mmCIF file of C-alpha atoms and ligand atoms in Angstrom:
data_model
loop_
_atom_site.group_PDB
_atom_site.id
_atom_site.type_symbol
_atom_site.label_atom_id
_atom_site.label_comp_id
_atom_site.label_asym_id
_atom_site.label_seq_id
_atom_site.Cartn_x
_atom_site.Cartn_y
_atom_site.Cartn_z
ATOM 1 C CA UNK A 1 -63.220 8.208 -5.566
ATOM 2 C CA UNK A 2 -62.523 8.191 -2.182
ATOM 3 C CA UNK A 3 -61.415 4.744 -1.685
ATOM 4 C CA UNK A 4 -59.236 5.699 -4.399
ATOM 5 C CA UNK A 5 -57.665 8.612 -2.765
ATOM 6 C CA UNK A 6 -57.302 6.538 0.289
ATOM 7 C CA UNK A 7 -55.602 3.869 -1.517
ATOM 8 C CA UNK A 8 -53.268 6.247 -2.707
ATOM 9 C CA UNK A 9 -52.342 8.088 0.647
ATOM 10 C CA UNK A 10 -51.468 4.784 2.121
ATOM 11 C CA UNK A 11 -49.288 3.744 -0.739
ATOM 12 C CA UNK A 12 -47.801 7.799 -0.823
ATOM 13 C CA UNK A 13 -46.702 6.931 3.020
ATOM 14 C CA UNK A 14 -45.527 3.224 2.919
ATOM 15 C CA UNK A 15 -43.366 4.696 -0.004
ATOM 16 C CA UNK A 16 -42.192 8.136 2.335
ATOM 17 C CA UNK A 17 -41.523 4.973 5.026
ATOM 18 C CA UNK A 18 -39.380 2.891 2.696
ATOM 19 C CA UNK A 19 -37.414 5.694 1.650
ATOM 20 C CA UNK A 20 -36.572 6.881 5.289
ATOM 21 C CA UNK A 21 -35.803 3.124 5.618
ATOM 22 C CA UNK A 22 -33.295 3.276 2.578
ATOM 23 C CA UNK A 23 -32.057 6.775 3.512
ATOM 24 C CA UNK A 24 -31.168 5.615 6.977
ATOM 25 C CA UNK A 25 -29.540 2.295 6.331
ATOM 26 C CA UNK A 26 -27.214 4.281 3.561
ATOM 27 C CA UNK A 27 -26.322 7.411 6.248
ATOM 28 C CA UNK A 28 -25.454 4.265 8.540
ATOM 29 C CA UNK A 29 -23.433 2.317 6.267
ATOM 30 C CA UNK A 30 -21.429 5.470 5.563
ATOM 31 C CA UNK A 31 -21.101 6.589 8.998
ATOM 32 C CA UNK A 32 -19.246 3.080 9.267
ATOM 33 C CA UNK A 33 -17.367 3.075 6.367
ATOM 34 C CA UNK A 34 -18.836 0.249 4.633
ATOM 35 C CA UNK A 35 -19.260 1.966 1.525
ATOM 36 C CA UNK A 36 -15.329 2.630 1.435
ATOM 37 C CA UNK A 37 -14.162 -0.172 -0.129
ATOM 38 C CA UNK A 38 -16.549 0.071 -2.665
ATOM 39 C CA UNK A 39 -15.315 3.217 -3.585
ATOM 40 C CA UNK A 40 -11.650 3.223 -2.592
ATOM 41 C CA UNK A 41 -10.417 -0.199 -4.384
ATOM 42 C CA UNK A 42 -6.662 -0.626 -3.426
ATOM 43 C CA UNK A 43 -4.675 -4.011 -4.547
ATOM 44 C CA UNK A 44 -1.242 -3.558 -3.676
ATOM 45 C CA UNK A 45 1.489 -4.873 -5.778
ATOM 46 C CA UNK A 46 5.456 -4.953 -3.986
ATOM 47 C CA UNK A 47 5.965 -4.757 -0.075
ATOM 48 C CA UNK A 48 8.385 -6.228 2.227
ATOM 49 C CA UNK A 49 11.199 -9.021 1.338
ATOM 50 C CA UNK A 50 14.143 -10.498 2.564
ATOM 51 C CA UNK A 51 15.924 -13.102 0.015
ATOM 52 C CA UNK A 52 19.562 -14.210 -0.495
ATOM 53 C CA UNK A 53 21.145 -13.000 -3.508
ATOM 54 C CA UNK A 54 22.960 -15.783 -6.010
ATOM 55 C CA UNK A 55 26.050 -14.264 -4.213
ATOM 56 C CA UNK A 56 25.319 -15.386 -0.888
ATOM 57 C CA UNK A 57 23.946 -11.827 0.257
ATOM 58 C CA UNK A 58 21.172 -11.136 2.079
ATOM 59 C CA UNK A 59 18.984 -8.733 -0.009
ATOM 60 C CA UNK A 60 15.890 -7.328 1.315
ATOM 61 C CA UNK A 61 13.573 -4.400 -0.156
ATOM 62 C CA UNK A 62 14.510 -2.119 2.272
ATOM 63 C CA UNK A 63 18.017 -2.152 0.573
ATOM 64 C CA UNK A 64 16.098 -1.226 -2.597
ATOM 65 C CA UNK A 65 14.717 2.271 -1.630
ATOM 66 C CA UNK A 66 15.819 5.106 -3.604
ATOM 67 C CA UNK A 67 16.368 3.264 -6.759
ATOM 68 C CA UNK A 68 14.042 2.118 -9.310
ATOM 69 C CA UNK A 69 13.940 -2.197 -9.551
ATOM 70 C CA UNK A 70 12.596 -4.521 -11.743
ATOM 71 C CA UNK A 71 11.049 -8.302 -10.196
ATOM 72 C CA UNK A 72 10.448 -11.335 -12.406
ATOM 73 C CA UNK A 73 9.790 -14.735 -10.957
ATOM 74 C CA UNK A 74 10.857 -17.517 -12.430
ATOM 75 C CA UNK A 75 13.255 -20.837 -12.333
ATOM 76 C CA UNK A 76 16.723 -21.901 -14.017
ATOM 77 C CA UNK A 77 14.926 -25.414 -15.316
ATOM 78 C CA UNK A 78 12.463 -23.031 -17.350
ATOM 79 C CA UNK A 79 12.729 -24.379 -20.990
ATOM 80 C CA UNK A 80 11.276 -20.412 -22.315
ATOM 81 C CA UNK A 81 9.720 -18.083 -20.358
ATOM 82 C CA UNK A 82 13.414 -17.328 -18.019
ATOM 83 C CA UNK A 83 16.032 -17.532 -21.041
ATOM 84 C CA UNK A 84 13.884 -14.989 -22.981
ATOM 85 C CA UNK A 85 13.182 -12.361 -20.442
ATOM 86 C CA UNK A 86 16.758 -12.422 -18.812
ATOM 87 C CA UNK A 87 18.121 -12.317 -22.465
ATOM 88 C CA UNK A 88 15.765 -9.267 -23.653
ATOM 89 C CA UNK A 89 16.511 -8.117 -20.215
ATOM 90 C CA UNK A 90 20.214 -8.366 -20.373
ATOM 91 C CA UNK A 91 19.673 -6.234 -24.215
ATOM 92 C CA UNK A 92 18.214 -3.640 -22.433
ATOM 93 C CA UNK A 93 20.760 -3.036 -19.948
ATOM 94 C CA UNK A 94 23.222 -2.715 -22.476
ATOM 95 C CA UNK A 95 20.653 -0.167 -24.373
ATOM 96 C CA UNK A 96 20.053 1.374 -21.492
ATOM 97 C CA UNK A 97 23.940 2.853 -21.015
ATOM 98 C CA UNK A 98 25.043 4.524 -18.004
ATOM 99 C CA UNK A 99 21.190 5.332 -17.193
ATOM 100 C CA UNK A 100 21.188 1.067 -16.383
ATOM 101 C CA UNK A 101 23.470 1.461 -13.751
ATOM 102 C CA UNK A 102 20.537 3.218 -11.425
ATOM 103 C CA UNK A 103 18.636 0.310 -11.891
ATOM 104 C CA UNK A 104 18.177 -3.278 -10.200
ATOM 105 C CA UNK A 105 17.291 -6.419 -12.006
ATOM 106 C CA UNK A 106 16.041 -8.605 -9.961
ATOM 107 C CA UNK A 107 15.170 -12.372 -10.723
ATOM 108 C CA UNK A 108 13.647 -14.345 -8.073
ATOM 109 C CA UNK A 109 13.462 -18.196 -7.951
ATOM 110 C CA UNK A 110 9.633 -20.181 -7.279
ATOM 111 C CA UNK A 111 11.808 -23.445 -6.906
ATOM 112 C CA UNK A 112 14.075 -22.614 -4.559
ATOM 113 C CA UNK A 113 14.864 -26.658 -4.239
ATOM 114 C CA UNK A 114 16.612 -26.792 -6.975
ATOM 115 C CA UNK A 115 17.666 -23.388 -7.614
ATOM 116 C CA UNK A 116 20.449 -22.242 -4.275
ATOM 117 C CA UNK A 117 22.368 -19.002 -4.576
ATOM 118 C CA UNK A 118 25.079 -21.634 -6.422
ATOM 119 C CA UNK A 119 22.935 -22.577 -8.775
ATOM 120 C CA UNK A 120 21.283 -19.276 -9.692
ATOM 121 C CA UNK A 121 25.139 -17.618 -10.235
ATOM 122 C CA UNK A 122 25.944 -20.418 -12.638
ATOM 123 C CA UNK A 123 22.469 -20.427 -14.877
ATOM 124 C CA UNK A 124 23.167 -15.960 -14.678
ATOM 125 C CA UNK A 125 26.349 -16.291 -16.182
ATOM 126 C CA UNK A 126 24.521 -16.482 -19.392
ATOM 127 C CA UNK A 127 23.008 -13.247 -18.670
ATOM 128 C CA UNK A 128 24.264 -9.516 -17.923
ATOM 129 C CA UNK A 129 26.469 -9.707 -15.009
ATOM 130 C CA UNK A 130 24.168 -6.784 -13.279
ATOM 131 C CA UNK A 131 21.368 -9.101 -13.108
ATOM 132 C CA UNK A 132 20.717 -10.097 -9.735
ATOM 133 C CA UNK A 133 19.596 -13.812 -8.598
ATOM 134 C CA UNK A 134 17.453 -14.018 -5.295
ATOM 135 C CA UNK A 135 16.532 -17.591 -3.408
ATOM 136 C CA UNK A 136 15.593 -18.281 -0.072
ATOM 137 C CA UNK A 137 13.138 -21.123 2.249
ATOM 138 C CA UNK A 138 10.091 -22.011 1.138
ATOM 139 C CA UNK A 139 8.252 -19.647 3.133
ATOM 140 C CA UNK A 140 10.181 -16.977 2.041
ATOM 141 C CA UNK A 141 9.509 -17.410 -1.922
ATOM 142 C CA UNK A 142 5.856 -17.259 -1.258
ATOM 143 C CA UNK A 143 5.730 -14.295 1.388
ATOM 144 C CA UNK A 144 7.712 -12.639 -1.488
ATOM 145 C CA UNK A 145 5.662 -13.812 -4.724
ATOM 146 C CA UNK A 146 2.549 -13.158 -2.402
ATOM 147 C CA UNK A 147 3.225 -9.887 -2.257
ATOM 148 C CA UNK A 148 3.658 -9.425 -5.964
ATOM 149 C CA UNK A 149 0.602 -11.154 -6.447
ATOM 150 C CA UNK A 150 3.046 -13.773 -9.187
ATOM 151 C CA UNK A 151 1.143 -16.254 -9.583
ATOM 152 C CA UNK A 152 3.303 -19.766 -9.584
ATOM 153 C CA UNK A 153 2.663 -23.538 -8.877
ATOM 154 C CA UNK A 154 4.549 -26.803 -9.460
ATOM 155 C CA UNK A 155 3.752 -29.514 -11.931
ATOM 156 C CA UNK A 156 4.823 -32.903 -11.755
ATOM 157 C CA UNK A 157 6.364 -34.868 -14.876
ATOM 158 C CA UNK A 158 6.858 -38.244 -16.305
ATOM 159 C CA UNK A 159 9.502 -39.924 -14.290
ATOM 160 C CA UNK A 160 9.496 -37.957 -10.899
ATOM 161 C CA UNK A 161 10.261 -34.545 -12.390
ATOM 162 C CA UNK A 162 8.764 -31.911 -12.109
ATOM 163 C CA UNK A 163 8.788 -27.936 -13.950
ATOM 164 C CA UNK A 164 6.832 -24.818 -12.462
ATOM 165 C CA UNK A 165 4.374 -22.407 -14.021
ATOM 166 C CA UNK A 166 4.938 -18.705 -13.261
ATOM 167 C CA UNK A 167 4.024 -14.966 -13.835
ATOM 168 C CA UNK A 168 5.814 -14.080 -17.182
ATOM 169 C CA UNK A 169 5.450 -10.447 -16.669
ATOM 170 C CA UNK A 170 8.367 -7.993 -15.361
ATOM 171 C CA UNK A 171 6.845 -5.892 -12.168
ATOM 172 C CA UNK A 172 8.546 -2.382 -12.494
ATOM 173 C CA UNK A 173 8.953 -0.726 -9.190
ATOM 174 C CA UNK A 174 9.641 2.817 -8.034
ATOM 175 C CA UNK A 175 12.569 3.931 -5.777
ATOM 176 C CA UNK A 176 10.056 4.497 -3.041
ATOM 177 C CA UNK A 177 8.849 0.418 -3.620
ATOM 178 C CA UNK A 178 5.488 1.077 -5.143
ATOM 179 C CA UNK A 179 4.181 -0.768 -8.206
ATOM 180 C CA UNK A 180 4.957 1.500 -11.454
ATOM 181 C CA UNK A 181 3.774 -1.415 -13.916
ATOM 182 C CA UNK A 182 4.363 -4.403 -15.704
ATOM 183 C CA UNK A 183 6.563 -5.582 -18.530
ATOM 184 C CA UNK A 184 4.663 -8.384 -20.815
ATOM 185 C CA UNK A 185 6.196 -11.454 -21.801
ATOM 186 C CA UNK A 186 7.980 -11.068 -25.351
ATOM 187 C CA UNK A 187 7.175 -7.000 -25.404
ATOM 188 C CA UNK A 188 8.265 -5.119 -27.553
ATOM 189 C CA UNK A 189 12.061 -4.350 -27.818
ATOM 190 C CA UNK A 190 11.208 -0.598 -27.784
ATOM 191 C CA UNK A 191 8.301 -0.472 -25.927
ATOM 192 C CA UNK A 192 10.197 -2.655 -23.186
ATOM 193 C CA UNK A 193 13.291 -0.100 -23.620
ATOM 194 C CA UNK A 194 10.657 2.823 -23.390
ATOM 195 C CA UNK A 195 8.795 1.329 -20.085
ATOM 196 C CA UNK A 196 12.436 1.345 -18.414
ATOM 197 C CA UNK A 197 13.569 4.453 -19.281
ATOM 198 C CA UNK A 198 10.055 5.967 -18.033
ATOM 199 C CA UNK A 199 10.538 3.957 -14.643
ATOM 200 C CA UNK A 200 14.523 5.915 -14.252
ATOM 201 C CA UNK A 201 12.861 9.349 -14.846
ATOM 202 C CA UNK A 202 10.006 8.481 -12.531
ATOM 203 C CA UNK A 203 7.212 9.586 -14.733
ATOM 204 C CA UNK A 204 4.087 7.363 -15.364
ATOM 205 C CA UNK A 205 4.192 4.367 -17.293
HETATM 206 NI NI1 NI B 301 10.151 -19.463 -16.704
#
């Protein structure tokens, strides 16, 4: 019995021990913060730019503030994905009305190479006229499609040629520049309309 009793005081006080451990170590790691991003997960979607428009322009985000935008990445070459979202893009606009003209439509190149401000105003002819082309270096591109978080990459082809693999989705930003949400690829036609029309009036998507 009394062994037993012992046995069980010492384990009652490694276990008070272990818990002042644990308490203190958690009280620390708060008093540092390290808990924070735990809690608190932030992935921003939008920030700073600075391209050059398909009409020679320089175009940069700060331009963009106090008016609703919408940013899709993409390339002329693209056989698909491009034609279809600047064509449902272009219906919209025209759905849209009056309420279009307080919008943006951006549509930034990944191969800037191939695709100059010349290049981009030919291939948007096809499209609404309000539909704005962006290029710009190298580094530019990817600060910009970094910051969206668009995923792109080049592929090489049969007989030195190459096509690129992008984001399909629309980003829908707010007149301050913050991420409102995302148009899918092929949404849609009212859903898409209904997105937009949510992103004028400012209300959640
Ligand atoms: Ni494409």
């Amino acid at each position: 019995m009394n062994a037993d009793a012992g046995k069980w005081r010492r384990r009652a006080s490694s276990s008070a021990i272990l818990a002042a451990i644990v308490f203190g170590l958690l009280a620390l790691a708060c008093a540092f913060g390290l808990l924070q991003p735990l809690s608190q997960p932030t992935v921003r979607i939008g920030g700073p730019f600075s391209l050059t428009s398909h009409t020679g322009a320089k175009l940069a985000d700060t331009d963009l503030r106090g008016q609703p935008f919408t940013m899709f990445f993409g390339f002329t070459h693209c056989p698909e994905v491009c034609p279809t979202t600047l064509w449902e893009m272009s219906q919209a606009l025209q759905q849209l009305g009056p309420e279009a003209d307080q919008l943006k439509v951006l549509f930034v190149t990944v191969d800037p190479e191939r695709d100059t401000a010349d290049a981009l105003a030919s291939y948007l002819q096809s499209f609404d006229r309000r539909i704005i082309g962006l290029t710009g270096s190298p580094d530019e591109i990817r600060a910009a499609a970094d910051r969206y978080r668009a995923y792109w990459r080049r592929i090489a082809l049969d007989g030195g040629d190459y096509t690129m693999d992008h984001t399909a989705s629309v980003f829908l930003m707010d007149a301050k520049g913050d991420f409102f949400g995302t148009i899918a690829y092929e949404e849609q036609a009212d859903v898409r309309l209904d997105k937009l029309r949510r992103l004028l009036a400012g209300t959640g998507s």
